[in-house]
Amino acid sequence: MTTATDSFPMVDMANQPITLSARWIAPTGPASDNYTFLARRAFDVVQPPARAILHITAETRYAVYLNGHLVGQGPARGTDKRFYVDSYDVAGGLRAGTNHLAVRVHCPVAELTSRARPAGPGFLVQVESLVASDATWQTRVDPAHRADAPFYTHHIGYSELRDLRREPVGWETGANGDDQWHAAVELADAAAFDGRGLDPRPILPLTNELLFPAAVVDQGCVPNHYPDVDDDIEYAVLMQMEMHYHLSHKCFSNSEALLAGQPVTVTRVPSLLPKQRGEGAYLLLDWEREVCGNLVLD
């Protein structure tokens, strides 16, 4: 879990009172058992301050962005009596004029053995003296995350099934327009959601380490043999049905650039099967090490 970046350090608020005017908010309409939504707000800054503390918490997980840049993810896991609030200094990301604050929230709305009962989808955020969550925010269901992802275990919860082709490009800064966005619903005052209080985060953030592969072992094409399998959420079915073909020509331009963390481009290759749609490509990478933690593949 990424909880802070070099640009937005987490602030220890353990011995400082947190007084928030922000409201807990969520989209309109019913929530599924594996619910992910987006929220955003534009706000103006006359002169960026030397220090600007952003406070945020969520039920159950958030990722918060300022002007399109990731600030952090969290929060620390709470209890049935309190939510923990993460605090970041975001002064370095503010600019004179219009700024954009955006949040992605995931709430499983399912009881797990490793945490308190979920109160329902919602979050609150506040940048002191600049912006706070309320009914003026825009919200929408996240079209990229599928609610019918498999439930993995009662300790871990749902798998993440995310189709980046459905991601609203530029949603963090309002670049995708206002279609399908709606006014947020206010759920409760800052310290009144589900009868739980707010406490500063009691533990340090986890580290965020970038690891690049050591070698490109193979690459090839994945023809879409079964068009109806595209929407199957069972990974075992996809692994069994999708065939991987090694090709004499490369499906990626300069795939070795991945070893230095640089992007590559999928090249156009002849279709293996006639009248195919949705063909894909694969890369087999070797990291030459084992890592324990929450993996994010970018």
JSON list of C-alpha atoms in Angstrom, two decimals, residues 41-263:
[
{"chain": "A", "resi": 41, "resn": "ARG", "atom": "CA", "xyz": [-13.51, 19.13, -6.52]},
{"chain": "A", "resi": 42, "resn": "ALA", "atom": "CA", "xyz": [-11.86, 22.14, -8.14]},
{"chain": "A", "resi": 43, "resn": "PHE", "atom": "CA", "xyz": [-10.81, 25.00, -5.85]},
{"chain": "A", "resi": 44, "resn": "ASP", "atom": "CA", "xyz": [-8.89, 28.25, -6.20]},
{"chain": "A", "resi": 45, "resn": "VAL", "atom": "CA", "xyz": [-5.70, 29.32, -4.45]},
{"chain": "A", "resi": 46, "resn": "VAL", "atom": "CA", "xyz": [-4.58, 32.95, -4.53]},
{"chain": "A", "resi": 47, "resn": "GLN", "atom": "CA", "xyz": [-1.09, 32.35, -3.13]},
{"chain": "A", "resi": 48, "resn": "PRO", "atom": "CA", "xyz": [0.15, 28.82, -2.33]},
{"chain": "A", "resi": 49, "resn": "PRO", "atom": "CA", "xyz": [0.99, 28.63, 1.40]},
{"chain": "A", "resi": 50, "resn": "ALA", "atom": "CA", "xyz": [4.28, 27.38, 2.79]},
{"chain": "A", "resi": 51, "resn": "ARG", "atom": "CA", "xyz": [2.40, 24.62, 4.64]},
{"chain": "A", "resi": 52, "resn": "ALA", "atom": "CA", "xyz": [-0.95, 23.03, 3.74]},
{"chain": "A", "resi": 53, "resn": "ILE", "atom": "CA", "xyz": [-2.09, 19.94, 5.65]},
{"chain": "A", "resi": 54, "resn": "LEU", "atom": "CA", "xyz": [-4.49, 17.57, 3.92]},
{"chain": "A", "resi": 55, "resn": "HIS", "atom": "CA", "xyz": [-6.48, 15.33, 6.29]},
{"chain": "A", "resi": 56, "resn": "ILE", "atom": "CA", "xyz": [-8.31, 12.32, 4.88]},
{"chain": "A", "resi": 57, "resn": "THR", "atom": "CA", "xyz": [-9.97, 9.08, 5.92]},
{"chain": "A", "resi": 58, "resn": "ALA", "atom": "CA", "xyz": [-12.36, 6.68, 4.21]},
{"chain": "A", "resi": 59, "resn": "GLU", "atom": "CA", "xyz": [-14.49, 3.61, 4.52]},
{"chain": "A", "resi": 60, "resn": "THR", "atom": "CA", "xyz": [-12.63, 1.55, 3.53]},
{"chain": "A", "resi": 61, "resn": "ARG", "atom": "CA", "xyz": [-9.68, 2.57, 1.29]},
{"chain": "A", "resi": 62, "resn": "TYR", "atom": "CA", "xyz": [-8.78, 5.74, -0.58]},
{"chain": "A", "resi": 63, "resn": "ALA", "atom": "CA", "xyz": [-6.29, 7.04, -3.10]},
{"chain": "A", "resi": 64, "resn": "VAL", "atom": "CA", "xyz": [-6.08, 10.84, -3.15]},
{"chain": "A", "resi": 65, "resn": "TYR", "atom": "CA", "xyz": [-4.69, 12.99, -5.97]},
{"chain": "A", "resi": 66, "resn": "LEU", "atom": "CA", "xyz": [-3.77, 16.67, -6.15]},
{"chain": "A", "resi": 67, "resn": "ASN", "atom": "CA", "xyz": [-3.60, 18.19, -9.63]},
{"chain": "A", "resi": 68, "resn": "GLY", "atom": "CA", "xyz": [-3.29, 14.71, -11.10]},
{"chain": "A", "resi": 69, "resn": "HIS", "atom": "CA", "xyz": [-0.43, 13.58, -8.82]},
{"chain": "A", "resi": 70, "resn": "LEU", "atom": "CA", "xyz": [-0.83, 10.80, -6.27]},
{"chain": "A", "resi": 71, "resn": "VAL", "atom": "CA", "xyz": [-0.64, 12.15, -2.72]},
{"chain": "A", "resi": 72, "resn": "GLY", "atom": "CA", "xyz": [-1.13, 8.83, -0.91]},
{"chain": "A", "resi": 73, "resn": "GLN", "atom": "CA", "xyz": [-3.30, 5.83, -0.13]},
{"chain": "A", "resi": 74, "resn": "GLY", "atom": "CA", "xyz": [-4.79, 4.55, 3.11]},
{"chain": "A", "resi": 75, "resn": "PRO", "atom": "CA", "xyz": [-6.05, 4.86, 5.74]},
{"chain": "A", "resi": 76, "resn": "ALA", "atom": "CA", "xyz": [-4.56, 2.81, 8.54]},
{"chain": "A", "resi": 77, "resn": "ARG", "atom": "CA", "xyz": [-7.10, 0.14, 9.50]},
{"chain": "A", "resi": 78, "resn": "GLY", "atom": "CA", "xyz": [-9.58, 1.38, 12.11]},
{"chain": "A", "resi": 79, "resn": "THR", "atom": "CA", "xyz": [-11.92, -0.29, 14.58]},
{"chain": "A", "resi": 80, "resn": "ASP", "atom": "CA", "xyz": [-15.63, -0.31, 15.33]},
{"chain": "A", "resi": 81, "resn": "LYS", "atom": "CA", "xyz": [-15.02, 2.76, 17.53]},
{"chain": "A", "resi": 82, "resn": "ARG", "atom": "CA", "xyz": [-12.82, 5.00, 15.39]},
{"chain": "A", "resi": 83, "resn": "PHE", "atom": "CA", "xyz": [-11.52, 5.92, 11.97]},
{"chain": "A", "resi": 84, "resn": "TYR", "atom": "CA", "xyz": [-7.86, 6.84, 11.62]},
{"chain": "A", "resi": 85, "resn": "VAL", "atom": "CA", "xyz": [-7.04, 10.07, 9.78]},
{"chain": "A", "resi": 86, "resn": "ASP", "atom": "CA", "xyz": [-4.02, 10.36, 7.47]},
{"chain": "A", "resi": 87, "resn": "SER", "atom": "CA", "xyz": [-2.39, 13.79, 7.16]},
{"chain": "A", "resi": 88, "resn": "TYR", "atom": "CA", "xyz": [-0.08, 15.01, 4.38]},
{"chain": "A", "resi": 89, "resn": "ASP", "atom": "CA", "xyz": [1.67, 18.29, 3.67]},
{"chain": "A", "resi": 90, "resn": "VAL", "atom": "CA", "xyz": [0.55, 19.11, 0.12]},
{"chain": "A", "resi": 91, "resn": "ALA", "atom": "CA", "xyz": [1.89, 22.67, -0.11]},
{"chain": "A", "resi": 92, "resn": "GLY", "atom": "CA", "xyz": [4.42, 21.59, -2.73]},
{"chain": "A", "resi": 93, "resn": "GLY", "atom": "CA", "xyz": [1.62, 20.47, -5.06]},
{"chain": "A", "resi": 94, "resn": "LEU", "atom": "CA", "xyz": [-0.52, 23.61, -4.89]},
{"chain": "A", "resi": 95, "resn": "ARG", "atom": "CA", "xyz": [-0.38, 26.36, -7.50]},
{"chain": "A", "resi": 96, "resn": "ALA", "atom": "CA", "xyz": [-1.83, 29.82, -7.86]},
{"chain": "A", "resi": 97, "resn": "GLY", "atom": "CA", "xyz": [-5.21, 29.65, -9.60]},
{"chain": "A", "resi": 98, "resn": "THR", "atom": "CA", "xyz": [-7.40, 26.57, -10.03]},
{"chain": "A", "resi": 99, "resn": "ASN", "atom": "CA", "xyz": [-6.39, 23.35, -8.31]},
{"chain": "A", "resi": 100, "resn": "HIS", "atom": "CA", "xyz": [-8.00, 19.90, -8.47]},
{"chain": "A", "resi": 101, "resn": "LEU", "atom": "CA", "xyz": [-8.44, 17.46, -5.59]},
{"chain": "A", "resi": 102, "resn": "ALA", "atom": "CA", "xyz": [-9.65, 13.95, -6.48]},
{"chain": "A", "resi": 103, "resn": "VAL", "atom": "CA", "xyz": [-10.26, 10.76, -4.50]},
{"chain": "A", "resi": 104, "resn": "ARG", "atom": "CA", "xyz": [-10.89, 7.12, -5.44]},
{"chain": "A", "resi": 105, "resn": "VAL", "atom": "CA", "xyz": [-12.67, 5.14, -2.71]},
{"chain": "A", "resi": 106, "resn": "HIS", "atom": "CA", "xyz": [-13.15, 1.37, -2.45]},
{"chain": "A", "resi": 107, "resn": "CYS", "atom": "CA", "xyz": [-15.55, -0.11, 0.10]},
{"chain": "A", "resi": 108, "resn": "PRO", "atom": "CA", "xyz": [-16.28, -3.87, 0.08]},
{"chain": "A", "resi": 109, "resn": "VAL", "atom": "CA", "xyz": [-19.45, -3.53, 2.24]},
{"chain": "A", "resi": 110, "resn": "ALA", "atom": "CA", "xyz": [-18.78, -7.09, 3.41]},
{"chain": "A", "resi": 111, "resn": "GLU", "atom": "CA", "xyz": [-17.77, -8.36, 6.83]},
{"chain": "A", "resi": 112, "resn": "LEU", "atom": "CA", "xyz": [-14.23, -9.73, 7.04]},
{"chain": "A", "resi": 113, "resn": "THR", "atom": "CA", "xyz": [-12.59, -11.55, 9.90]},
{"chain": "A", "resi": 114, "resn": "SER", "atom": "CA", "xyz": [-9.65, -9.12, 9.99]},
{"chain": "A", "resi": 115, "resn": "ARG", "atom": "CA", "xyz": [-11.40, -5.78, 10.52]},
{"chain": "A", "resi": 116, "resn": "ALA", "atom": "CA", "xyz": [-14.47, -4.01, 11.85]},
{"chain": "A", "resi": 117, "resn": "ARG", "atom": "CA", "xyz": [-17.84, -4.16, 10.15]},
{"chain": "A", "resi": 118, "resn": "PRO", "atom": "CA", "xyz": [-17.95, -1.66, 7.25]},
{"chain": "A", "resi": 119, "resn": "ALA", "atom": "CA", "xyz": [-20.16, 1.36, 7.79]},
{"chain": "A", "resi": 120, "resn": "GLY", "atom": "CA", "xyz": [-20.81, 1.84, 4.07]},
{"chain": "A", "resi": 121, "resn": "PRO", "atom": "CA", "xyz": [-19.05, 3.73, 1.28]},
{"chain": "A", "resi": 122, "resn": "GLY", "atom": "CA", "xyz": [-17.86, 7.20, 2.19]},
{"chain": "A", "resi": 123, "resn": "PHE", "atom": "CA", "xyz": [-14.89, 9.45, 2.84]},
{"chain": "A", "resi": 124, "resn": "LEU", "atom": "CA", "xyz": [-13.97, 12.86, 4.15]},
{"chain": "A", "resi": 125, "resn": "VAL", "atom": "CA", "xyz": [-11.08, 15.10, 3.19]},
{"chain": "A", "resi": 126, "resn": "GLN", "atom": "CA", "xyz": [-9.99, 18.60, 4.06]},
{"chain": "A", "resi": 127, "resn": "VAL", "atom": "CA", "xyz": [-7.11, 20.86, 3.11]},
{"chain": "A", "resi": 128, "resn": "GLU", "atom": "CA", "xyz": [-6.96, 23.38, 5.91]},
{"chain": "A", "resi": 129, "resn": "SER", "atom": "CA", "xyz": [-8.51, 26.74, 4.95]},
{"chain": "A", "resi": 130, "resn": "LEU", "atom": "CA", "xyz": [-8.78, 25.75, 1.28]},
{"chain": "A", "resi": 131, "resn": "VAL", "atom": "CA", "xyz": [-11.29, 22.96, 0.54]},
{"chain": "A", "resi": 132, "resn": "ALA", "atom": "CA", "xyz": [-13.35, 20.32, 2.34]},
{"chain": "A", "resi": 133, "resn": "SER", "atom": "CA", "xyz": [-15.63, 17.49, 1.27]},
{"chain": "A", "resi": 134, "resn": "ASP", "atom": "CA", "xyz": [-19.33, 18.41, 1.12]},
{"chain": "A", "resi": 135, "resn": "ALA", "atom": "CA", "xyz": [-22.29, 18.37, -1.27]},
{"chain": "A", "resi": 136, "resn": "THR", "atom": "CA", "xyz": [-20.47, 20.61, -3.77]},
{"chain": "A", "resi": 137, "resn": "TRP", "atom": "CA", "xyz": [-18.19, 17.73, -4.78]},
{"chain": "A", "resi": 138, "resn": "GLN", "atom": "CA", "xyz": [-18.75, 15.70, -7.95]},
{"chain": "A", "resi": 139, "resn": "THR", "atom": "CA", "xyz": [-19.05, 11.91, -7.61]},
{"chain": "A", "resi": 140, "resn": "ARG", "atom": "CA", "xyz": [-19.63, 8.87, -9.82]},
{"chain": "A", "resi": 141, "resn": "VAL", "atom": "CA", "xyz": [-19.28, 5.10, -9.71]},
{"chain": "A", "resi": 142, "resn": "ASP", "atom": "CA", "xyz": [-15.84, 4.04, -10.97]},
{"chain": "A", "resi": 143, "resn": "PRO", "atom": "CA", "xyz": [-16.48, 2.34, -14.36]},
{"chain": "A", "resi": 144, "resn": "ALA", "atom": "CA", "xyz": [-13.01, 0.76, -14.40]},
{"chain": "A", "resi": 145, "resn": "HIS", "atom": "CA", "xyz": [-13.49, -1.40, -11.28]},
{"chain": "A", "resi": 146, "resn": "ARG", "atom": "CA", "xyz": [-15.81, -4.38, -11.54]},
{"chain": "A", "resi": 147, "resn": "ALA", "atom": "CA", "xyz": [-18.02, -5.02, -8.53]},
{"chain": "A", "resi": 148, "resn": "ASP", "atom": "CA", "xyz": [-18.36, -8.72, -9.43]},
{"chain": "A", "resi": 149, "resn": "ALA", "atom": "CA", "xyz": [-14.66, -9.45, -8.84]},
{"chain": "A", "resi": 150, "resn": "PRO", "atom": "CA", "xyz": [-14.13, -12.77, -7.01]},
{"chain": "A", "resi": 151, "resn": "PHE", "atom": "CA", "xyz": [-14.22, -12.77, -3.22]},
{"chain": "A", "resi": 152, "resn": "TYR", "atom": "CA", "xyz": [-10.78, -14.15, -2.39]},
{"chain": "A", "resi": 153, "resn": "THR", "atom": "CA", "xyz": [-10.88, -14.93, 1.35]},
{"chain": "A", "resi": 154, "resn": "HIS", "atom": "CA", "xyz": [-12.52, -13.54, 4.48]},
{"chain": "A", "resi": 155, "resn": "HIS", "atom": "CA", "xyz": [-9.11, -12.30, 5.62]},
{"chain": "A", "resi": 156, "resn": "ILE", "atom": "CA", "xyz": [-8.19, -10.48, 2.41]},
{"chain": "A", "resi": 157, "resn": "GLY", "atom": "CA", "xyz": [-11.56, -9.69, 0.84]},
{"chain": "A", "resi": 158, "resn": "TYR", "atom": "CA", "xyz": [-12.26, -9.12, -2.84]},
{"chain": "A", "resi": 159, "resn": "SER", "atom": "CA", "xyz": [-9.81, -9.45, -5.69]},
{"chain": "A", "resi": 160, "resn": "GLU", "atom": "CA", "xyz": [-9.26, -6.31, -7.73]},
{"chain": "A", "resi": 161, "resn": "LEU", "atom": "CA", "xyz": [-10.58, -6.55, -11.28]},
{"chain": "A", "resi": 162, "resn": "ARG", "atom": "CA", "xyz": [-9.88, -3.29, -13.09]},
{"chain": "A", "resi": 163, "resn": "ASP", "atom": "CA", "xyz": [-10.28, -2.56, -16.80]},
{"chain": "A", "resi": 164, "resn": "LEU", "atom": "CA", "xyz": [-8.14, 0.50, -17.55]},
{"chain": "A", "resi": 165, "resn": "ARG", "atom": "CA", "xyz": [-9.84, 0.88, -20.92]},
{"chain": "A", "resi": 166, "resn": "ARG", "atom": "CA", "xyz": [-12.88, 2.11, -18.98]},
{"chain": "A", "resi": 167, "resn": "GLU", "atom": "CA", "xyz": [-10.91, 4.59, -16.86]},
{"chain": "A", "resi": 168, "resn": "PRO", "atom": "CA", "xyz": [-12.26, 8.15, -17.41]},
{"chain": "A", "resi": 169, "resn": "VAL", "atom": "CA", "xyz": [-9.09, 9.71, -18.81]},
{"chain": "A", "resi": 170, "resn": "GLY", "atom": "CA", "xyz": [-8.26, 12.90, -16.96]},
{"chain": "A", "resi": 171, "resn": "TRP", "atom": "CA", "xyz": [-10.92, 12.44, -14.28]},
{"chain": "A", "resi": 172, "resn": "GLU", "atom": "CA", "xyz": [-8.51, 13.67, -11.58]},
{"chain": "A", "resi": 173, "resn": "THR", "atom": "CA", "xyz": [-8.36, 17.15, -13.11]},
{"chain": "A", "resi": 174, "resn": "GLY", "atom": "CA", "xyz": [-11.79, 17.45, -14.72]},
{"chain": "A", "resi": 175, "resn": "ALA", "atom": "CA", "xyz": [-10.35, 16.97, -18.21]},
{"chain": "A", "resi": 176, "resn": "ASN", "atom": "CA", "xyz": [-12.98, 14.35, -19.11]},
{"chain": "A", "resi": 177, "resn": "GLY", "atom": "CA", "xyz": [-15.90, 16.78, -18.70]},
{"chain": "A", "resi": 178, "resn": "ASP", "atom": "CA", "xyz": [-18.93, 16.64, -16.42]},
{"chain": "A", "resi": 179, "resn": "ASP", "atom": "CA", "xyz": [-20.98, 13.89, -18.09]},
{"chain": "A", "resi": 180, "resn": "GLN", "atom": "CA", "xyz": [-22.06, 11.10, -15.70]},
{"chain": "A", "resi": 181, "resn": "TRP", "atom": "CA", "xyz": [-20.83, 13.07, -12.67]},
{"chain": "A", "resi": 182, "resn": "HIS", "atom": "CA", "xyz": [-23.35, 14.00, -9.97]},
{"chain": "A", "resi": 183, "resn": "ALA", "atom": "CA", "xyz": [-23.44, 16.04, -6.78]},
{"chain": "A", "resi": 184, "resn": "ALA", "atom": "CA", "xyz": [-22.28, 14.18, -3.68]},
{"chain": "A", "resi": 185, "resn": "VAL", "atom": "CA", "xyz": [-24.58, 13.17, -0.84]},
{"chain": "A", "resi": 186, "resn": "GLU", "atom": "CA", "xyz": [-23.56, 14.31, 2.63]},
{"chain": "A", "resi": 187, "resn": "LEU", "atom": "CA", "xyz": [-23.62, 11.40, 5.09]},
{"chain": "A", "resi": 188, "resn": "ALA", "atom": "CA", "xyz": [-22.57, 12.89, 8.41]},
{"chain": "A", "resi": 189, "resn": "ASP", "atom": "CA", "xyz": [-20.42, 15.41, 10.24]},
{"chain": "A", "resi": 190, "resn": "ALA", "atom": "CA", "xyz": [-16.71, 14.61, 10.47]},
{"chain": "A", "resi": 191, "resn": "ALA", "atom": "CA", "xyz": [-16.87, 12.75, 13.81]},
{"chain": "A", "resi": 192, "resn": "ALA", "atom": "CA", "xyz": [-20.40, 11.35, 13.50]},
{"chain": "A", "resi": 193, "resn": "PHE", "atom": "CA", "xyz": [-20.28, 8.69, 10.78]},
{"chain": "A", "resi": 194, "resn": "ASP", "atom": "CA", "xyz": [-21.52, 5.33, 12.11]},
{"chain": "A", "resi": 195, "resn": "GLY", "atom": "CA", "xyz": [-20.93, 6.56, 15.65]},
{"chain": "A", "resi": 196, "resn": "ARG", "atom": "CA", "xyz": [-17.15, 6.34, 15.27]},
{"chain": "A", "resi": 197, "resn": "GLY", "atom": "CA", "xyz": [-14.68, 9.02, 16.28]},
{"chain": "A", "resi": 198, "resn": "LEU", "atom": "CA", "xyz": [-11.61, 10.30, 14.45]},
{"chain": "A", "resi": 199, "resn": "ASP", "atom": "CA", "xyz": [-8.05, 9.75, 15.66]},
{"chain": "A", "resi": 200, "resn": "PRO", "atom": "CA", "xyz": [-4.70, 10.66, 14.08]},
{"chain": "A", "resi": 201, "resn": "ARG", "atom": "CA", "xyz": [-2.92, 7.81, 12.32]},
{"chain": "A", "resi": 202, "resn": "PRO", "atom": "CA", "xyz": [-1.03, 5.90, 15.05]},
{"chain": "A", "resi": 203, "resn": "ILE", "atom": "CA", "xyz": [1.59, 4.15, 12.87]},
{"chain": "A", "resi": 204, "resn": "LEU", "atom": "CA", "xyz": [4.13, 5.16, 10.26]},
{"chain": "A", "resi": 205, "resn": "PRO", "atom": "CA", "xyz": [3.26, 4.85, 6.56]},
{"chain": "A", "resi": 206, "resn": "LEU", "atom": "CA", "xyz": [4.45, 1.82, 4.67]},
{"chain": "A", "resi": 207, "resn": "THR", "atom": "CA", "xyz": [7.31, 2.27, 2.25]},
{"chain": "A", "resi": 208, "resn": "ASN", "atom": "CA", "xyz": [6.85, 2.60, -1.50]},
{"chain": "A", "resi": 209, "resn": "GLU", "atom": "CA", "xyz": [9.62, 0.95, -3.51]},
{"chain": "A", "resi": 210, "resn": "LEU", "atom": "CA", "xyz": [9.87, 0.77, -7.29]},
{"chain": "A", "resi": 211, "resn": "LEU", "atom": "CA", "xyz": [11.21, -2.55, -8.56]},
{"chain": "A", "resi": 212, "resn": "PHE", "atom": "CA", "xyz": [12.09, -3.05, -12.22]},
{"chain": "A", "resi": 213, "resn": "PRO", "atom": "CA", "xyz": [12.38, -6.47, -13.91]},
{"chain": "A", "resi": 214, "resn": "ALA", "atom": "CA", "xyz": [15.81, -7.95, -14.49]},
{"chain": "A", "resi": 215, "resn": "ALA", "atom": "CA", "xyz": [15.08, -9.66, -17.81]},
{"chain": "A", "resi": 216, "resn": "VAL", "atom": "CA", "xyz": [12.45, -10.10, -20.52]},
{"chain": "A", "resi": 217, "resn": "VAL", "atom": "CA", "xyz": [12.07, -13.86, -20.85]},
{"chain": "A", "resi": 218, "resn": "ASP", "atom": "CA", "xyz": [9.47, -14.06, -23.63]},
{"chain": "A", "resi": 219, "resn": "GLN", "atom": "CA", "xyz": [6.74, -12.17, -25.43]},
{"chain": "A", "resi": 220, "resn": "GLY", "atom": "CA", "xyz": [4.02, -13.12, -27.84]},
{"chain": "A", "resi": 221, "resn": "CYS", "atom": "CA", "xyz": [0.37, -12.92, -28.88]},
{"chain": "A", "resi": 222, "resn": "VAL", "atom": "CA", "xyz": [-2.83, -13.94, -27.09]},
{"chain": "A", "resi": 223, "resn": "PRO", "atom": "CA", "xyz": [-5.63, -14.48, -29.63]},
{"chain": "A", "resi": 224, "resn": "ASN", "atom": "CA", "xyz": [-9.19, -14.18, -28.41]},
{"chain": "A", "resi": 225, "resn": "HIS", "atom": "CA", "xyz": [-10.43, -17.72, -29.13]},
{"chain": "A", "resi": 226, "resn": "TYR", "atom": "CA", "xyz": [-13.63, -17.33, -27.13]},
{"chain": "A", "resi": 227, "resn": "PRO", "atom": "CA", "xyz": [-15.25, -13.90, -27.38]},
{"chain": "A", "resi": 228, "resn": "ASP", "atom": "CA", "xyz": [-17.62, -14.64, -24.49]},
{"chain": "A", "resi": 229, "resn": "VAL", "atom": "CA", "xyz": [-14.72, -15.33, -22.12]},
{"chain": "A", "resi": 230, "resn": "ASP", "atom": "CA", "xyz": [-13.76, -11.64, -22.06]},
{"chain": "A", "resi": 231, "resn": "ASP", "atom": "CA", "xyz": [-16.26, -10.96, -19.30]},
{"chain": "A", "resi": 232, "resn": "ASP", "atom": "CA", "xyz": [-15.55, -14.07, -17.22]},
{"chain": "A", "resi": 233, "resn": "ILE", "atom": "CA", "xyz": [-14.32, -13.14, -13.74]},
{"chain": "A", "resi": 234, "resn": "GLU", "atom": "CA", "xyz": [-12.84, -16.55, -12.98]},
{"chain": "A", "resi": 235, "resn": "TYR", "atom": "CA", "xyz": [-9.10, -16.27, -13.51]},
{"chain": "A", "resi": 236, "resn": "ALA", "atom": "CA", "xyz": [-8.72, -20.04, -13.86]},
{"chain": "A", "resi": 237, "resn": "VAL", "atom": "CA", "xyz": [-11.09, -20.00, -16.84]},
{"chain": "A", "resi": 238, "resn": "LEU", "atom": "CA", "xyz": [-9.08, -17.29, -18.55]},
{"chain": "A", "resi": 239, "resn": "MET", "atom": "CA", "xyz": [-5.81, -19.09, -17.90]},
{"chain": "A", "resi": 240, "resn": "GLN", "atom": "CA", "xyz": [-7.21, -22.29, -19.36]},
{"chain": "A", "resi": 241, "resn": "MET", "atom": "CA", "xyz": [-8.98, -20.78, -22.37]},
{"chain": "A", "resi": 242, "resn": "GLU", "atom": "CA", "xyz": [-6.54, -18.10, -23.50]},
{"chain": "A", "resi": 243, "resn": "MET", "atom": "CA", "xyz": [-3.72, -19.50, -25.62]},
{"chain": "A", "resi": 244, "resn": "HIS", "atom": "CA", "xyz": [-0.29, -17.82, -25.63]},
{"chain": "A", "resi": 245, "resn": "TYR", "atom": "CA", "xyz": [1.72, -18.00, -28.85]},
{"chain": "A", "resi": 246, "resn": "HIS", "atom": "CA", "xyz": [5.41, -17.21, -29.12]},
{"chain": "A", "resi": 247, "resn": "LEU", "atom": "CA", "xyz": [6.04, -15.29, -32.33]},
{"chain": "A", "resi": 248, "resn": "SER", "atom": "CA", "xyz": [9.17, -14.80, -34.40]},
{"chain": "A", "resi": 249, "resn": "HIS", "atom": "CA", "xyz": [8.51, -11.05, -34.47]},
{"chain": "A", "resi": 250, "resn": "LYS", "atom": "CA", "xyz": [8.21, -8.88, -31.37]},
{"chain": "A", "resi": 251, "resn": "CYS", "atom": "CA", "xyz": [4.84, -7.71, -30.09]},
{"chain": "A", "resi": 252, "resn": "PHE", "atom": "CA", "xyz": [6.44, -4.85, -28.13]},
{"chain": "A", "resi": 253, "resn": "SER", "atom": "CA", "xyz": [8.82, -2.20, -29.35]},
{"chain": "A", "resi": 254, "resn": "ASN", "atom": "CA", "xyz": [12.04, -2.20, -27.34]},
{"chain": "A", "resi": 255, "resn": "SER", "atom": "CA", "xyz": [10.71, -4.38, -24.53]},
{"chain": "A", "resi": 256, "resn": "GLU", "atom": "CA", "xyz": [14.11, -4.17, -22.83]},
{"chain": "A", "resi": 257, "resn": "ALA", "atom": "CA", "xyz": [13.24, -0.58, -21.91]},
{"chain": "A", "resi": 258, "resn": "LEU", "atom": "CA", "xyz": [11.13, -2.08, -19.11]},
{"chain": "A", "resi": 259, "resn": "LEU", "atom": "CA", "xyz": [14.35, -3.02, -17.33]},
{"chain": "A", "resi": 260, "resn": "ALA", "atom": "CA", "xyz": [14.98, 0.68, -16.75]},
{"chain": "A", "resi": 261, "resn": "GLY", "atom": "CA", "xyz": [11.37, 1.51, -15.95]},
{"chain": "A", "resi": 262, "resn": "GLN", "atom": "CA", "xyz": [10.66, 3.06, -19.34]},
{"chain": "A", "resi": 263, "resn": "PRO", "atom": "CA", "xyz": [7.39, 2.51, -21.28]}
]
